[in-house]
PDB file of C-alpha atoms in Angstrom:
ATOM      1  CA  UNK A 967      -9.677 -10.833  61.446  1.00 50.00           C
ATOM      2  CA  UNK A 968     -12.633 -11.746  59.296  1.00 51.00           C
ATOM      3  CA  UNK A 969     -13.379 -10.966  55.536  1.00 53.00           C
ATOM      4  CA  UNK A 970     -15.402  -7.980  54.596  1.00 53.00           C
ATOM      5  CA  UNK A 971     -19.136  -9.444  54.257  1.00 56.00           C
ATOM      6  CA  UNK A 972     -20.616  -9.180  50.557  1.00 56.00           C
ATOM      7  CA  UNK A 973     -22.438  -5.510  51.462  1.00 54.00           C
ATOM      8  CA  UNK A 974     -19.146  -4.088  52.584  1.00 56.00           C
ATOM      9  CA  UNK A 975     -17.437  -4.837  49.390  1.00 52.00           C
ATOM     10  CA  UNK A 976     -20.821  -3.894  47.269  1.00 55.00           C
ATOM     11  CA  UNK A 977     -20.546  -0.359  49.250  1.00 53.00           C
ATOM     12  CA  UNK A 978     -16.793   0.365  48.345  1.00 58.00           C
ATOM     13  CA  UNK A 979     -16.882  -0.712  44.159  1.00 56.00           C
ATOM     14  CA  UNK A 980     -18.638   2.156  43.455  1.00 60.00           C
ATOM     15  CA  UNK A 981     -16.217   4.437  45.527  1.00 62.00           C
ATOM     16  CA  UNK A 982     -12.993   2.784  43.721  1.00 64.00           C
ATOM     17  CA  UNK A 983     -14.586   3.251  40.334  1.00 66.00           C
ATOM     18  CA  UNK A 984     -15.242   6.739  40.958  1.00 68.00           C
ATOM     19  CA  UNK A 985     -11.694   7.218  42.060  1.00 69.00           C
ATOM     20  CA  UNK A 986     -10.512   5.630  38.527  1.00 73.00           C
ATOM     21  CA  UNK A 987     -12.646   7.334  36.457  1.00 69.00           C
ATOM     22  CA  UNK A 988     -11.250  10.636  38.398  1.00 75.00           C
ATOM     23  CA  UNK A 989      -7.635   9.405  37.860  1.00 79.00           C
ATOM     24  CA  UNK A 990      -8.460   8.644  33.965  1.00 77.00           C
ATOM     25  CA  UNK A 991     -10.094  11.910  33.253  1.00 79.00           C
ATOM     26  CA  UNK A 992      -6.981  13.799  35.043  1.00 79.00           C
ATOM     27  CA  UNK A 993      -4.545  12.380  33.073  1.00 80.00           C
ATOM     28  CA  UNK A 994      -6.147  13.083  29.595  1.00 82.00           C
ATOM     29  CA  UNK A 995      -7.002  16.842  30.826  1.00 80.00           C
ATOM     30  CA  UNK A 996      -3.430  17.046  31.452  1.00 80.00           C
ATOM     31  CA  UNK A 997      -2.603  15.385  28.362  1.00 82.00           C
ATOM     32  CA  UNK A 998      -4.533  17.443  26.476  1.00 83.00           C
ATOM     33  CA  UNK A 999      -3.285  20.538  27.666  1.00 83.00           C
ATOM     34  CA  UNK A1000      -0.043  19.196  26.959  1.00 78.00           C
ATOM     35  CA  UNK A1001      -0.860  18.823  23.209  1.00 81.00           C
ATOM     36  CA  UNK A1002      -2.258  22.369  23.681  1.00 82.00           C
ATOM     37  CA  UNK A1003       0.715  24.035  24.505  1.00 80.00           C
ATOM     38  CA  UNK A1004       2.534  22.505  22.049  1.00 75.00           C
ATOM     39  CA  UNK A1005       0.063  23.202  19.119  1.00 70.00           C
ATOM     40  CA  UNK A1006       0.152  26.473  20.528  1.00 75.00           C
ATOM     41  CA  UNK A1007       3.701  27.335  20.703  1.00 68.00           C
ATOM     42  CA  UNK A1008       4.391  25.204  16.701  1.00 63.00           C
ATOM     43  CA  UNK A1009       1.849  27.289  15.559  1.00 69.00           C
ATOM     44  CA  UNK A1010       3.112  30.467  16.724  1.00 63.00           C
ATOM     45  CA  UNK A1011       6.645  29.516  15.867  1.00 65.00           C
ATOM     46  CA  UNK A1012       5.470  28.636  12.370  1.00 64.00           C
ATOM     47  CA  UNK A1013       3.947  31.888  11.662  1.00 67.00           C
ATOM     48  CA  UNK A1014       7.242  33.743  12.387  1.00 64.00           C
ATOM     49  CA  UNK A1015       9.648  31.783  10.850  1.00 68.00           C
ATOM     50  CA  UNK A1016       9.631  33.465   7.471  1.00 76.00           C
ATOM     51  CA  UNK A1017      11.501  36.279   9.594  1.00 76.00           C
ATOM     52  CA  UNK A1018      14.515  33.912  10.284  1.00 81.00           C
ATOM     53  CA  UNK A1019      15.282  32.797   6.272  1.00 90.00           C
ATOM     54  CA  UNK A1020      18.703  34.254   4.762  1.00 92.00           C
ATOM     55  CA  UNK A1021      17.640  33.001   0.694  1.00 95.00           C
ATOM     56  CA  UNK A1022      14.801  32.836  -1.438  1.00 95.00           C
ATOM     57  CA  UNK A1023      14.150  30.067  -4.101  1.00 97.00           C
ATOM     58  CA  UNK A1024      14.128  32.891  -6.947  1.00 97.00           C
ATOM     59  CA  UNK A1025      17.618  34.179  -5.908  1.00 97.00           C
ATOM     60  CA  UNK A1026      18.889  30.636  -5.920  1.00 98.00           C
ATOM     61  CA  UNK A1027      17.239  29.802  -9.288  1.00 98.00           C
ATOM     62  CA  UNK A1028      19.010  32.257 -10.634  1.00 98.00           C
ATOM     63  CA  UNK A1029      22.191  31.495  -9.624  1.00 98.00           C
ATOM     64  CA  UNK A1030      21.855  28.083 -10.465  1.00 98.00           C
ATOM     65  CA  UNK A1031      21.139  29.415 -14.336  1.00 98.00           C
ATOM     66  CA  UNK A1032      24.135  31.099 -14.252  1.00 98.00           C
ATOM     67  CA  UNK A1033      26.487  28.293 -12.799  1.00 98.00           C
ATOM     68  CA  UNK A1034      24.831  26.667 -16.072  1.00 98.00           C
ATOM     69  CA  UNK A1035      25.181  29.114 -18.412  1.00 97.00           C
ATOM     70  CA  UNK A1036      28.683  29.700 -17.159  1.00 97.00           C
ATOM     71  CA  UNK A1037      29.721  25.724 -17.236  1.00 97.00           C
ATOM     72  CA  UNK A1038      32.860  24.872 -19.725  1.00 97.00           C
ATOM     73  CA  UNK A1039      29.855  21.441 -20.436  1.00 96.00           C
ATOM     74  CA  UNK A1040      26.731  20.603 -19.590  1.00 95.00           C
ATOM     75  CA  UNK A1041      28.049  17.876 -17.429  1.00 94.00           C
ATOM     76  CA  UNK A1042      30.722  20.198 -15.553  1.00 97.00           C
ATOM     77  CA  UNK A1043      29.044  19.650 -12.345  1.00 97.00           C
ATOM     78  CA  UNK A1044      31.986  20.338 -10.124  1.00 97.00           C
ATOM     79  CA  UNK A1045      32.424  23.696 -12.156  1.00 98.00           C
ATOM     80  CA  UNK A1046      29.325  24.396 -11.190  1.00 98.00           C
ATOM     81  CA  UNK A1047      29.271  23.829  -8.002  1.00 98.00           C
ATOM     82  CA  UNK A1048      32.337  25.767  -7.401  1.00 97.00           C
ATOM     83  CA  UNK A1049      30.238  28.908  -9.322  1.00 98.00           C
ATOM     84  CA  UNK A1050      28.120  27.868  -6.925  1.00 98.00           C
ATOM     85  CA  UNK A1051      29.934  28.070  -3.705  1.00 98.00           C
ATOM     86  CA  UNK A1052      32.226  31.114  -4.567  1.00 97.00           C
ATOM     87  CA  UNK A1053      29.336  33.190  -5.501  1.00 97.00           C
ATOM     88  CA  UNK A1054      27.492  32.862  -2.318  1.00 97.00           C
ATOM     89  CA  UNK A1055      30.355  33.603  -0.463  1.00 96.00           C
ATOM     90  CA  UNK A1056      30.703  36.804  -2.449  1.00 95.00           C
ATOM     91  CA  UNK A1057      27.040  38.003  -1.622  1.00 95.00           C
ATOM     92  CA  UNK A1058      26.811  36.543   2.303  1.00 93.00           C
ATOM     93  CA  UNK A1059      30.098  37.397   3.874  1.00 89.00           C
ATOM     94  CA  UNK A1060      31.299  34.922   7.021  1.00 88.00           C
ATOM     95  CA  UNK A1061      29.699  37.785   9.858  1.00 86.00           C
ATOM     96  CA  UNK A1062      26.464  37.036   8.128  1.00 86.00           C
ATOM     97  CA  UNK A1063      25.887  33.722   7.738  1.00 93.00           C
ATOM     98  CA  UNK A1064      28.177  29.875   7.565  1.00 95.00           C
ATOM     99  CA  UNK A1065      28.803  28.309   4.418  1.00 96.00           C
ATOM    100  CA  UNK A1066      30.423  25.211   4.073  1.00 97.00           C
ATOM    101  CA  UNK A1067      33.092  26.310   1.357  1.00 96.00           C
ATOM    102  CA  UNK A1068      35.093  22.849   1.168  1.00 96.00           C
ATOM    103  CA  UNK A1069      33.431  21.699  -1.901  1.00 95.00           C
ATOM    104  CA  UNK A1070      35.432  17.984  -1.679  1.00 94.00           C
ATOM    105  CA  UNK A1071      32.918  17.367   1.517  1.00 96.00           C
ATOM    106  CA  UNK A1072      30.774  15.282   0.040  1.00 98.00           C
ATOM    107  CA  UNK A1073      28.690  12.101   2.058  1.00 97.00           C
ATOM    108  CA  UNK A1074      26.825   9.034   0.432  1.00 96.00           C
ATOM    109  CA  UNK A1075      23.421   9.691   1.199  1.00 95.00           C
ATOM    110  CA  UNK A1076      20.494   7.157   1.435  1.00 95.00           C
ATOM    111  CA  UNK A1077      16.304   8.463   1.663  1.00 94.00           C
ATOM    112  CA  UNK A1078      13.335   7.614   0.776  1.00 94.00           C
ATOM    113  CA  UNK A1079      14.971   4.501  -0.694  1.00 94.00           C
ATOM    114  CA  UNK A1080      16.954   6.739  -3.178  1.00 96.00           C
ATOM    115  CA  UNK A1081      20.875   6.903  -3.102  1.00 96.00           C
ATOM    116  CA  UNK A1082      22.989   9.367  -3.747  1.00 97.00           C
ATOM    117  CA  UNK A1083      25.414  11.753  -2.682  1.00 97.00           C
ATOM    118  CA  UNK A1084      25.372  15.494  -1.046  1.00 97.00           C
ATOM    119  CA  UNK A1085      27.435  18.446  -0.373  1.00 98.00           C
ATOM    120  CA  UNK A1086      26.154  20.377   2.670  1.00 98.00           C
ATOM    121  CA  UNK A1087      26.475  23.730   1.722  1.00 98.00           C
ATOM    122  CA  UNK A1088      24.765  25.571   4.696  1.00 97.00           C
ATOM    123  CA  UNK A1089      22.429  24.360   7.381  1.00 96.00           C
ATOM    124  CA  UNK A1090      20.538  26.038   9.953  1.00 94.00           C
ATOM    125  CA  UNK A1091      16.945  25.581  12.031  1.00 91.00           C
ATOM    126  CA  UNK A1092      15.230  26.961   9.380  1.00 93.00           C
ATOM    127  CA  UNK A1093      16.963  26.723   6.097  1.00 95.00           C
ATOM    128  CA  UNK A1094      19.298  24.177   4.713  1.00 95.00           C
ATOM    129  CA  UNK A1095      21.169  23.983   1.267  1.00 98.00           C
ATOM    130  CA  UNK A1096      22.832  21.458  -0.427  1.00 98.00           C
ATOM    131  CA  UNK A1097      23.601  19.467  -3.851  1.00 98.00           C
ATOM    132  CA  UNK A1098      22.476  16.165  -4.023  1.00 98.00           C
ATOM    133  CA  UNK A1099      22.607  14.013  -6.966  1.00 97.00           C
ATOM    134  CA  UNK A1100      24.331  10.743  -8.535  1.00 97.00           C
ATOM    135  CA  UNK A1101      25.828   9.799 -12.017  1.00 96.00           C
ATOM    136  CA  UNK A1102      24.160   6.610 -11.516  1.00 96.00           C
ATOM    137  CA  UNK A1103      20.365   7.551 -11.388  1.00 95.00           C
ATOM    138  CA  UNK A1104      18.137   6.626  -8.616  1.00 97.00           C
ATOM    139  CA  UNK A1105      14.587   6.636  -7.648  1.00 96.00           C
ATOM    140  CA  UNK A1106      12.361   7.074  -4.388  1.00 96.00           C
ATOM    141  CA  UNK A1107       9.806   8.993  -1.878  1.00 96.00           C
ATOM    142  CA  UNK A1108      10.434  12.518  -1.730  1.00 96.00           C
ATOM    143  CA  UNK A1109       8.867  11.930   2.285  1.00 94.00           C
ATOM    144  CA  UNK A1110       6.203  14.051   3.525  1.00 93.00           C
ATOM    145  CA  UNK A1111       8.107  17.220   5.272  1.00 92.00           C
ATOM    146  CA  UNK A1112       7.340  20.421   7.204  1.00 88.00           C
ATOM    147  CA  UNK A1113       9.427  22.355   5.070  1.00 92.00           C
ATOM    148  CA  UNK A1114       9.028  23.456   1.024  1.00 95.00           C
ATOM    149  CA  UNK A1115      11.637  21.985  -1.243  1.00 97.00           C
ATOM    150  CA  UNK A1116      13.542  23.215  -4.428  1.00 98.00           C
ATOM    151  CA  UNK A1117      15.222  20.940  -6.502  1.00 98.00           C
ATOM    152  CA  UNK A1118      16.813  23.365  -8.987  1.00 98.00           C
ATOM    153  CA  UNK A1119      17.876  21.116 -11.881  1.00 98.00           C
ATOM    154  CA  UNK A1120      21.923  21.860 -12.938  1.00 98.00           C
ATOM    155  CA  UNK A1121      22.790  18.476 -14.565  1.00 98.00           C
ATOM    156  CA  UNK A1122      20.262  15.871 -15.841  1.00 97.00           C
ATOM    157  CA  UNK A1123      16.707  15.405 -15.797  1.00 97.00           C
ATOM    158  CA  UNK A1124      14.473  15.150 -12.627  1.00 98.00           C
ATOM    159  CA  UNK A1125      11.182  12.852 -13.182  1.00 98.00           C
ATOM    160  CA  UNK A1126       8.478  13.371 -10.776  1.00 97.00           C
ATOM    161  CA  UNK A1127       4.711  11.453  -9.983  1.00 95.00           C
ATOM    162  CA  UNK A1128       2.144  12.247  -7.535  1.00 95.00           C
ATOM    163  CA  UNK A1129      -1.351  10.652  -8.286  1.00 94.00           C
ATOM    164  CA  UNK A1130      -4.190  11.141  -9.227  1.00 93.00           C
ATOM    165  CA  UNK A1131      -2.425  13.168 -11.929  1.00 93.00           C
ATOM    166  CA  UNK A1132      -0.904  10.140 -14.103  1.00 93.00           C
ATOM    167  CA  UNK A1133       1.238  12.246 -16.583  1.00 95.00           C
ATOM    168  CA  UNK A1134       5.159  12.282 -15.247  1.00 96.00           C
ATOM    169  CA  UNK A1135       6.651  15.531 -14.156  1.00 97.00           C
ATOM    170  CA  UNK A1136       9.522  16.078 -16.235  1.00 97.00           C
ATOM    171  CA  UNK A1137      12.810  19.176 -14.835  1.00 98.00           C
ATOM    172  CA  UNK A1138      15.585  19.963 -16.713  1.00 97.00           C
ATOM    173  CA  UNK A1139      18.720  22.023 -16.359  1.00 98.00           C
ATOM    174  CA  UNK A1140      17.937  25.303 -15.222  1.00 97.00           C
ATOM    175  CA  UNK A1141      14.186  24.501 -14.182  1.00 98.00           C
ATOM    176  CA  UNK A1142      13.427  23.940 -10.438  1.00 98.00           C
ATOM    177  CA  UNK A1143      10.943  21.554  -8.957  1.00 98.00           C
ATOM    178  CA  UNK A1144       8.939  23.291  -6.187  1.00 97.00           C
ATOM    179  CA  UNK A1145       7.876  20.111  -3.518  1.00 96.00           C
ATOM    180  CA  UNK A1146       5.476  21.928  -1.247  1.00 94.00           C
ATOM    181  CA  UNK A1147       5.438  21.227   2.340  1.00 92.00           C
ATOM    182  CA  UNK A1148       2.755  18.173   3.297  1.00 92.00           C
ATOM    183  CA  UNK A1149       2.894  16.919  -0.334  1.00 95.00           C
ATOM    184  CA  UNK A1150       4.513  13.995  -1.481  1.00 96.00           C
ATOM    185  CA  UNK A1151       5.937  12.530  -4.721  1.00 97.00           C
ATOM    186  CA  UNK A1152       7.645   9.801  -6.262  1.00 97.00           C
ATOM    187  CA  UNK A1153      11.065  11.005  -7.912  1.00 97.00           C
ATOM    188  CA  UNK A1154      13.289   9.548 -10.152  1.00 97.00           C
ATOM    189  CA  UNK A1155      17.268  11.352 -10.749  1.00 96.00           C
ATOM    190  CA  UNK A1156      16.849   9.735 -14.521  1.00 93.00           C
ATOM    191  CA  UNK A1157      20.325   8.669 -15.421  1.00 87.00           C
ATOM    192  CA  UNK A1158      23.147  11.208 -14.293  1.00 91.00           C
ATOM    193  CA  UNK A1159      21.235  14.191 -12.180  1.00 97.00           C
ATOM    194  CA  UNK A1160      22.347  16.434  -9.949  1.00 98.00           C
ATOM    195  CA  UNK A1161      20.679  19.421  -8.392  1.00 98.00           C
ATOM    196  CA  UNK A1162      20.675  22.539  -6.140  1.00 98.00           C
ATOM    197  CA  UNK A1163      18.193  21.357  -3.356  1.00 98.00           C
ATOM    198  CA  UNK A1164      17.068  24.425  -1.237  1.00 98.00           C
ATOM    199  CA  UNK A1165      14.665  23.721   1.633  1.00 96.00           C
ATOM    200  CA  UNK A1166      13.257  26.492   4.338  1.00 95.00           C
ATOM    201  CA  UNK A1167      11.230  25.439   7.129  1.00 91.00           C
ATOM    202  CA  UNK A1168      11.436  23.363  10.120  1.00 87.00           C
ATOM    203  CA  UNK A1169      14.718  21.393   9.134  1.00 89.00           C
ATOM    204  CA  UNK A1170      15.228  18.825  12.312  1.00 87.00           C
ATOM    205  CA  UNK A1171      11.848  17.888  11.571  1.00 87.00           C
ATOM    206  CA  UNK A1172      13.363  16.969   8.040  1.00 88.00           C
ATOM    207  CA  UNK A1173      16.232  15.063   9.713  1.00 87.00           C
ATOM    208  CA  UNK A1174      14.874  11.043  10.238  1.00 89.00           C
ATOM    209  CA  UNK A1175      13.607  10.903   7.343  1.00 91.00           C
ATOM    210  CA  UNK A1176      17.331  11.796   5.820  1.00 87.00           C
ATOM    211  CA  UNK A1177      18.548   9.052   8.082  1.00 88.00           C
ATOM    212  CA  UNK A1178      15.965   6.121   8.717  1.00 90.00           C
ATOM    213  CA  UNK A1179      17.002   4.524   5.944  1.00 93.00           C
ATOM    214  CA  UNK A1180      20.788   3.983   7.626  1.00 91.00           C
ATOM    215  CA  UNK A1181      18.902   2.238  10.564  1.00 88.00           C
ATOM    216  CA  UNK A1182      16.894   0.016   9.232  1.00 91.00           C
ATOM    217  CA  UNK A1183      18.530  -1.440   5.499  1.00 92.00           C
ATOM    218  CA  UNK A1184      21.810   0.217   5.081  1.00 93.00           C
ATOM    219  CA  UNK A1185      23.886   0.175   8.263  1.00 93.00           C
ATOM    220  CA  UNK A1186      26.241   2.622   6.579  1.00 95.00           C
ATOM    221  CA  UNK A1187      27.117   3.761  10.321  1.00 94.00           C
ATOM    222  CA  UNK A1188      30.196   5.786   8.497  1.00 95.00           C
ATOM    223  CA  UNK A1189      28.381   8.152   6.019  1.00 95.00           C
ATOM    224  CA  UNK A1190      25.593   8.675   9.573  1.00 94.00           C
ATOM    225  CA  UNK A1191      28.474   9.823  11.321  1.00 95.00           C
ATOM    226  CA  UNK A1192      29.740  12.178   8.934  1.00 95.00           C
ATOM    227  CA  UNK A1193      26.128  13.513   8.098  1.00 95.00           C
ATOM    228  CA  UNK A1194      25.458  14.418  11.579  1.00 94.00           C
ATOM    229  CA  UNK A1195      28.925  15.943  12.338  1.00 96.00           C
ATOM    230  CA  UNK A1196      28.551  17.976   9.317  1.00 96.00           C
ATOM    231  CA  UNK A1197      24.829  19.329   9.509  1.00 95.00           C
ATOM    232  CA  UNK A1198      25.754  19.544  13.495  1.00 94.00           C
ATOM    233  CA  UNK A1199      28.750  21.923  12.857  1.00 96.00           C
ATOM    234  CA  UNK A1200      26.791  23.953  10.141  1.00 95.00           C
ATOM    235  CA  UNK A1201      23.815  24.808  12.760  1.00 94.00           C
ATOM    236  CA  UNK A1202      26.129  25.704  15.155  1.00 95.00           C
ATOM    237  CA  UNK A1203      28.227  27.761  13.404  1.00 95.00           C
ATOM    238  CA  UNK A1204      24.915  29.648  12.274  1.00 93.00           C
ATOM    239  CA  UNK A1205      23.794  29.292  15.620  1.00 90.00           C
ATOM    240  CA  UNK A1206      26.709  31.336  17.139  1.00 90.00           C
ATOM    241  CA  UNK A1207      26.171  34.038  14.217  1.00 87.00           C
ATOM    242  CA  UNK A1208      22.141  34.504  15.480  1.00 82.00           C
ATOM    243  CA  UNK A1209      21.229  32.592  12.591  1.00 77.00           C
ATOM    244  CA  UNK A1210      18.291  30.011  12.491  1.00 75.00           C
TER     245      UNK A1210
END
């Protein structure tokens, strides 16, 4: 058999190109409605989500004025935290929503390049709530989230920076620093600091940023583990009780 002459071959590119450019365009129309659907379906998703939250920052900023006001010290964090944990569980009973009630459940914590530890006290799709803080101090990112964030102050001093505004944010006890979703801040736990961190929103979309930081500098494979089983029983508990 011989080879296709020069005119044969000249015939057929523009045939083959056509059939690329066909194939291209195909797979970015089905790309694109794709990315559609999903915009579509986050978008619709977002604007009900409010209907799914069991707290509200004020009713929490309360509460964590009280634990303070109550508090034998200043410093009594664990008092407070109990105040904490055993007034929740007085105003949401088990049928309505999961708390974590073992207040000893604490888990080293590393984000943002700030360390410290937490105590998961509920978790869902929508919602979680915890206390995070260290005697230490420690400084990082606050990450850019889909969810708002309220750091209400019970022990120590929060310090907080987000340019162009060069003046430092400064929270005390009993104050609460609102982190609105898409913004993003560096934050310092000055000295000893811990705090009632309340976040509603999309929470998974929350979770790598919580845990990057294991990955790639820490390796702290232990504290992972225990994060995830944690935060995994939580959801599912809430899960079971129609909670998200």
């Amino acid at each position: 058999m011989g080879r296709p002459d020069s005119a044969t071959a000249t015939a057929n590119a523009p045939k083959n190109s056509s059939k690329r450019e066909s194939s291209w365009l195909k797979k970015w129309l089905l790309r694109s409605i794709f990315l559609g659907i999903i915009f579509a379906v986050y978008s619709w998703l977002d604007s009900i989500k409010d209907r799914f939250y069991v707290f509200t920052p004020e009713y929490l900023h309360e509460l964590s004025q009280a634990a303070i006001s109550a508090a034998p010290s200043p410093s009594d964090t664990d008092f407070m935290v109990s105040y904490i944990v055993s007034n929740l569980s007085a105003t949401y009973p088990s049928s309505v929503i999961a708390l974590n009630t073992n207040t000893s459940e604490w888990v080293l914590n590393n984000a943002g390049g700030a360390m410290g530890a937490m105590y998961i006290i509920h978790a869902s799709i929508t919602e979680y709530l915890i206390v995070f803080g260290t005697p230490l101090g420690t400084e990082g990112h606050t990450g850019l989230h889909t969810a708002d964030d309220y750091f209400n102050i019970l022990v120590g001093e929060q310090w907080a920076f987000s340019p162009p505004k060069l003046e430092m944010e400064r929270y005390g006890p009993g104050s609460v620093h609102h982190l609105q979703r898409g913004q993003v801040k560096q934050y310092k736990m000055h000295e000893g600091c811990f705090a009632l961190e309340y976040a509603r929103g999309w929470i998974p979309l929350m979770l790598p940023f919580g845990l990057m930081d294991v990955l790639t500098s820490t390796l702290d494979y232990w504290s992972l583990y225990h994060t995830v089983r944690v935060t995994g029983r939580e959801m599912l508990r809430n899960l079971l009780l129609g909670k998200i």
